[in-house]
XYZ file of C-alpha atoms in Angstrom:
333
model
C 9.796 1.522 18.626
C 7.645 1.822 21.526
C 9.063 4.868 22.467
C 9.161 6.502 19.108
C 5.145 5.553 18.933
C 4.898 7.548 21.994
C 6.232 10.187 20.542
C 3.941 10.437 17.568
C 0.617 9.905 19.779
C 1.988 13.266 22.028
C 2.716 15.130 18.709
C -1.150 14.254 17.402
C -0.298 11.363 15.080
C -1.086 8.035 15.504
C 1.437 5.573 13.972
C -0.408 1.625 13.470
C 3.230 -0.148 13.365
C 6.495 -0.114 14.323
C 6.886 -1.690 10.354
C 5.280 1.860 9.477
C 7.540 4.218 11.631
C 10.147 1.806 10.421
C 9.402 3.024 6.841
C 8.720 6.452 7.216
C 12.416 6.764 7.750
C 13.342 5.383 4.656
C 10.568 7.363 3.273
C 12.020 10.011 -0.215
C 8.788 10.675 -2.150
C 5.601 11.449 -0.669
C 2.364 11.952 -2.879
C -0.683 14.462 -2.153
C -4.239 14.172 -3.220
C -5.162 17.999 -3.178
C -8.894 18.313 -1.918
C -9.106 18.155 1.988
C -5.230 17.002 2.308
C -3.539 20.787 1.029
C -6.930 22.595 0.961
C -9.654 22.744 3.552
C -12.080 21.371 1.871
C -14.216 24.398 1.962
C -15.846 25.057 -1.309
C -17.727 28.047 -2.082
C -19.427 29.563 -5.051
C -17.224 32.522 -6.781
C -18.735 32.974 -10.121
C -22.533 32.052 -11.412
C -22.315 32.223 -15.518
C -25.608 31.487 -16.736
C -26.357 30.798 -20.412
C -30.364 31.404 -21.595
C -31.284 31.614 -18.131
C -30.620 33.591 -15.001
C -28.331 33.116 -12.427
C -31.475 32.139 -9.835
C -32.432 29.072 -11.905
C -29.092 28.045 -12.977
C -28.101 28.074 -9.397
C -31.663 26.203 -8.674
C -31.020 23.241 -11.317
C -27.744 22.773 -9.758
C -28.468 22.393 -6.278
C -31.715 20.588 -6.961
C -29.051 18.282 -9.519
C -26.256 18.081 -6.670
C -29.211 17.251 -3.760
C -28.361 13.482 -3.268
C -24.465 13.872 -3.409
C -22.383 14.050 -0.497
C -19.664 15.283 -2.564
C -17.965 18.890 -0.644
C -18.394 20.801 -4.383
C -22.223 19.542 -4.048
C -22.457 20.513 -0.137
C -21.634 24.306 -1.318
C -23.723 24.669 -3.950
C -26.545 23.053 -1.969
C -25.201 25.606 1.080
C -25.121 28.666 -1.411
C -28.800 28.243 -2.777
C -30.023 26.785 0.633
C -29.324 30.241 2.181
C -31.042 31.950 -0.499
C -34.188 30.260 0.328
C -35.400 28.738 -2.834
C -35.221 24.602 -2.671
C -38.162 22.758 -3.742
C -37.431 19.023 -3.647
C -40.685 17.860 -4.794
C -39.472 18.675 -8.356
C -36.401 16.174 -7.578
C -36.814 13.148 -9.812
C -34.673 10.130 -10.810
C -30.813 11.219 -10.157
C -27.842 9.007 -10.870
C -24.205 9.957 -9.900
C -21.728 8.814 -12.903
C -17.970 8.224 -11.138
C -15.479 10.560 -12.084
C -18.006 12.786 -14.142
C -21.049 14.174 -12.174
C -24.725 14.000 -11.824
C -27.710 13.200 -13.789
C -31.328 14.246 -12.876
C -34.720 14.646 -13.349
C -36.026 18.080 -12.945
C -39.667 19.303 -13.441
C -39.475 16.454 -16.208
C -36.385 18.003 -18.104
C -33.054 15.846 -17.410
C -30.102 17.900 -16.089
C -26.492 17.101 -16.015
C -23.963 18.433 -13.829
C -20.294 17.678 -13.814
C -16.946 18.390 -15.381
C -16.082 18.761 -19.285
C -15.388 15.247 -19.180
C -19.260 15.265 -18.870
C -20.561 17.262 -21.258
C -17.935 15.762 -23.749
C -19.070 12.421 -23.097
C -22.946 13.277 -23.365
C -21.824 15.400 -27.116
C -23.120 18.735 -25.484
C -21.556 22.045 -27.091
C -20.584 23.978 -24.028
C -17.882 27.191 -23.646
C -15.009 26.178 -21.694
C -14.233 28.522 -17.964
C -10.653 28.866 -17.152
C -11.182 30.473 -14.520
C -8.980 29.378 -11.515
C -11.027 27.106 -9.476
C -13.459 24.160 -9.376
C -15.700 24.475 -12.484
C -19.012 22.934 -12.995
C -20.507 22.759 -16.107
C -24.381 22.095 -16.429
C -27.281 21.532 -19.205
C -30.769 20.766 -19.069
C -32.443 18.382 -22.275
C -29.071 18.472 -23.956
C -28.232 22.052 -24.256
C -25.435 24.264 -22.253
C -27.407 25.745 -19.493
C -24.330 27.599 -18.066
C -20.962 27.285 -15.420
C -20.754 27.629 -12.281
C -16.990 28.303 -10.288
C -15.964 26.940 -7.299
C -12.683 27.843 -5.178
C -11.274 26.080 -2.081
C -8.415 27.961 0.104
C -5.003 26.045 0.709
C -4.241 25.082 4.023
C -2.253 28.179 6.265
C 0.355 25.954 6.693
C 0.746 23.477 3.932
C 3.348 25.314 1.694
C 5.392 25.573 5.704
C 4.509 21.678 5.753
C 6.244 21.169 2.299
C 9.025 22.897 2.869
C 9.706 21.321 6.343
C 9.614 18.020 4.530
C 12.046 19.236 2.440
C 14.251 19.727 4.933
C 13.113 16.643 6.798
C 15.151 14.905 3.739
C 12.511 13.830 1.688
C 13.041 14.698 -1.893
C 10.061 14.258 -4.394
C 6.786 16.228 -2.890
C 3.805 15.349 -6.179
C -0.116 16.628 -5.811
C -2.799 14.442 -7.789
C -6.062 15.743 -8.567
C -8.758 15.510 -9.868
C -9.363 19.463 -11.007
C -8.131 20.547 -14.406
C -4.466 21.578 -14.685
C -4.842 25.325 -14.799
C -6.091 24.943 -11.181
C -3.476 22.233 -9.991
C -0.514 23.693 -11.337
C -1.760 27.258 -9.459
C -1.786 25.080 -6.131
C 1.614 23.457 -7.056
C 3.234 26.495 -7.741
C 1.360 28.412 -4.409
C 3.046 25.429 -1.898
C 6.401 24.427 -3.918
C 5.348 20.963 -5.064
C 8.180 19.588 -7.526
C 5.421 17.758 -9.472
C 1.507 17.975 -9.720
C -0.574 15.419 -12.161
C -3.783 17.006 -12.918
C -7.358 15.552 -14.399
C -7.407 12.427 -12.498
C -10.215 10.147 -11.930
C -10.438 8.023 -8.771
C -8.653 4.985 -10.802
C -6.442 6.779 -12.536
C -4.968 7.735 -9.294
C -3.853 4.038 -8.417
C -2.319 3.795 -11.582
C -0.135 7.154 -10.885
C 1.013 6.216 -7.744
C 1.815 2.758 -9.313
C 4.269 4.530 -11.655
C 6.203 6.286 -9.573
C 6.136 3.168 -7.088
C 7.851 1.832 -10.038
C 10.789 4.237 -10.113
C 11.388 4.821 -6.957
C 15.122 3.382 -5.672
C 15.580 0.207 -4.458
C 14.776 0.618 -0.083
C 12.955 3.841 -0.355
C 9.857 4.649 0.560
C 7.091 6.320 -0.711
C 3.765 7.395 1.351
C 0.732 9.018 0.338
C -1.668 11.340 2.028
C -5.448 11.329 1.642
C -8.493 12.026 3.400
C -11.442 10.723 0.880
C -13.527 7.268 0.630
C -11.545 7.186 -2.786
C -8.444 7.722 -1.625
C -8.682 4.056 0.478
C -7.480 2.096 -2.431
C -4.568 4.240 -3.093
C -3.495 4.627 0.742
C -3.707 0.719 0.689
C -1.295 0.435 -2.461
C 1.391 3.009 -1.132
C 3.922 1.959 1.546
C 3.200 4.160 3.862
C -0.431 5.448 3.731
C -0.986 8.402 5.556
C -5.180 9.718 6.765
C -6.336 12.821 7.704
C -7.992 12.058 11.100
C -10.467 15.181 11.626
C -12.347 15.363 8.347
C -11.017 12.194 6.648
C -13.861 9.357 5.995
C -13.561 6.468 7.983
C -12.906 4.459 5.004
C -9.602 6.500 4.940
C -8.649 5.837 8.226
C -9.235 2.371 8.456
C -6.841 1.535 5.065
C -4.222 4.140 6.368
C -1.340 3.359 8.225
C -0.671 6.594 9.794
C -3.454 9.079 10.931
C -2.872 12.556 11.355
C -5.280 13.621 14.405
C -5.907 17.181 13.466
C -5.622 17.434 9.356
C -2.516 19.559 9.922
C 0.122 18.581 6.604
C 2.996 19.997 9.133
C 2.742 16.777 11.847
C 4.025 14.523 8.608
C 7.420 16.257 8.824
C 7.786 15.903 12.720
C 6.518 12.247 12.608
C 9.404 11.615 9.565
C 11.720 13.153 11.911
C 10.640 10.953 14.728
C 10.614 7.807 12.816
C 15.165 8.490 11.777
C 15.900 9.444 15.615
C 13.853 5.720 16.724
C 16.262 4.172 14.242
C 19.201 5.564 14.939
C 18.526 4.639 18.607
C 17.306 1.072 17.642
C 21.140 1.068 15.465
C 23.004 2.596 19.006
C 21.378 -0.608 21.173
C 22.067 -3.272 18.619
C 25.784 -2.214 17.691
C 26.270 -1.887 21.962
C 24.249 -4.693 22.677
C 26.238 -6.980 20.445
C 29.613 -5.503 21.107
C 29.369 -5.558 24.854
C 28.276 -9.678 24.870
C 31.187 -10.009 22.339
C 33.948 -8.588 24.611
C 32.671 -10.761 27.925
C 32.032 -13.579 25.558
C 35.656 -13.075 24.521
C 37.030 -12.887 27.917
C 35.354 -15.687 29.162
C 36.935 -17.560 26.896
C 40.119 -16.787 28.088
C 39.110 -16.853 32.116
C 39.123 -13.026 32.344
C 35.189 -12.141 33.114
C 33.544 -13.283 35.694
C 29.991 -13.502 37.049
C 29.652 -10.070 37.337
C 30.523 -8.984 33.973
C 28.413 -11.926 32.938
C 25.612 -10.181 34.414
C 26.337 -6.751 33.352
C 26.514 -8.356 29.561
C 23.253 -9.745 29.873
C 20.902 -7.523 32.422
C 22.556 -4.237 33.039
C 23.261 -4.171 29.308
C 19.464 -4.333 28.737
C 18.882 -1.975 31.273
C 21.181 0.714 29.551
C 19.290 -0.153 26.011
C 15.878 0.588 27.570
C 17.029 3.755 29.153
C 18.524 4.678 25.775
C 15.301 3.856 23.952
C 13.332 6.023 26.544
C 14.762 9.230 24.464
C 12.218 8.421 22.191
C 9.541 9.658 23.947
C 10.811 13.245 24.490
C 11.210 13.825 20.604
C 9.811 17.443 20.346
């Protein structure tokens, strides 16, 4: 186990356990959250669909809205207006972030919501629904439909190459959750070859996914989830095997994961899985020779046939051979 550790620190990910390499080899379904795990994380604006306004002050409201957030969709809206030169923060005034929803703020004296439908459903505002295919956010300033703004994040180069490698890595259920609306997850799902995507969660509702399908997995298999957000902790604490992205994950992330992934890259999941089944079957080769070679001098000894020598052999030189053996490990590639 030491040696298979090894190996995953020289291949960029850092394993917490033997337990955890231990159960990445009996691992069969392994579940994605979407934002910063398959995608960059990169937001940017696309499209700017004002309604009774311009584009300027729609874009204004929303980055003066989003100002407080640390969420990525705020950080590109704030980056998009910020390079068009026009914040004024002294018009910022109360602003409270509802989970799961959005933003609400105080503007110039006029309150201003930002979020998703979910949002504007929940605060009875008439607003026209965007299909278009990326991150939408809706806005509205006193109560009435100020206009939608799009944002798109890229997919990883090589997460649909990390899927399939899994795939052939022998797991056999790949599933996405997010939190964007299903026209945009299934797009993603279909783009990298998921077999299942669950669309239009909140942070909770998450947990309660992954408790489902920890629920129907087989009896001794695994099942691991990957995540890089502070919201993700809870769920990377409930799955077996929870896996962090190292580079941009939070450090809430990393701290509840059990496996880190130092450089973000999806494809280092496949060679750690692969890494985990050869330190098994070497742990399986020591114990079977181990065992058998103490039972055969144990067995001639009771008959006067072995003498110090094999004794020896049986006890040291057989422990020599299974560290030797173990030392493959390390030069997994």
């Amino acid at each position: 186990f030491f040696g298979g550790i090894g190996a995953a620190s020289r291949n960029g990910v850092l394993v917490k356990g033997s337990n955890y390499l231990e159960a990445l080899a009996q691992m069969d379904t392994i579940v994605f959250d979407k934002t910063g795990t398959l995608t960059k994380g990169e937001f940017k604006v696309t499209e700017i669909r004002p309604s009774g306004m311009s584009g300027e002050e729609l874009l204004r409201l929303a980055a003066l809205a989003e100002h407080y957030s640390n969420h990525p969709i705020s950080l590109s809206i704030r980056a998009y207006e910020k390079a068009g030169g026009r914040m004024n923060l002294s018009s910022i005034g109360k602003n409270e972030e509802i989970s799961g929803h959005g933003v609400r703020t105080e503007i110039d004296g006029s309150v201003v919501l930002a979020g998703n439908g979910r949002l504007m459903e929940a605060e009875r505002i008439a607003y026209e629904p965007c299909e278009s295919i990326g991150t939408v956010v809706y806005l509205a300033r006193d109560g009435v439909f100020a206009g939608t703004i799009v944002i798109s994040d890229a997919v990883k180069e090589y997460a649909a190459q990390a899927i399939r490698d899994l795939k052939q890595a022998g797991v056999k259920r790949t599933v996405m959750l997010t939190g964007d609306r299903k026209a945009v997850g299934e797009a993603v799902a279909e783009k990298l070859g998921l077999d299942e995507v669950f669309t239009e969660l909140l942070p909770s509702d998450k947990v309660e996914q992954v408790e489902r399908l920890l629920d129907g997995q087989a009896e001794g298999r695994k099942l691991a989830f990957v995540g890089d957000g502070i919201n993700d902790a809870p769920v990377l604490t409930r799955a077996d095997i929870g896996i962090a992205m190292g580079s941009m994950g939070s450090d809430a992330a990393i701290e509840a994961a059990d496996v880190v992934l130092m450089d973000d890259d999806p494809a280092r999941i496949s060679v750690v899985v692969r890494i985990s089944r050869k330190t098994l079957s070497i742990v399986k080769q020591n114990i079977v020779f181990a065992l058998g070679v103490k039972a055969l001098v144990l067995g001639l000894g009771a008959f006067g046939m072995a003498n110090m020598w094999e004794a020896v052999f049986a006890d040291v030189g057989v422990s020599v051979i299974a560290i030797l053996n173990a030392m493959r490990a390390l030069k997994t590639k």
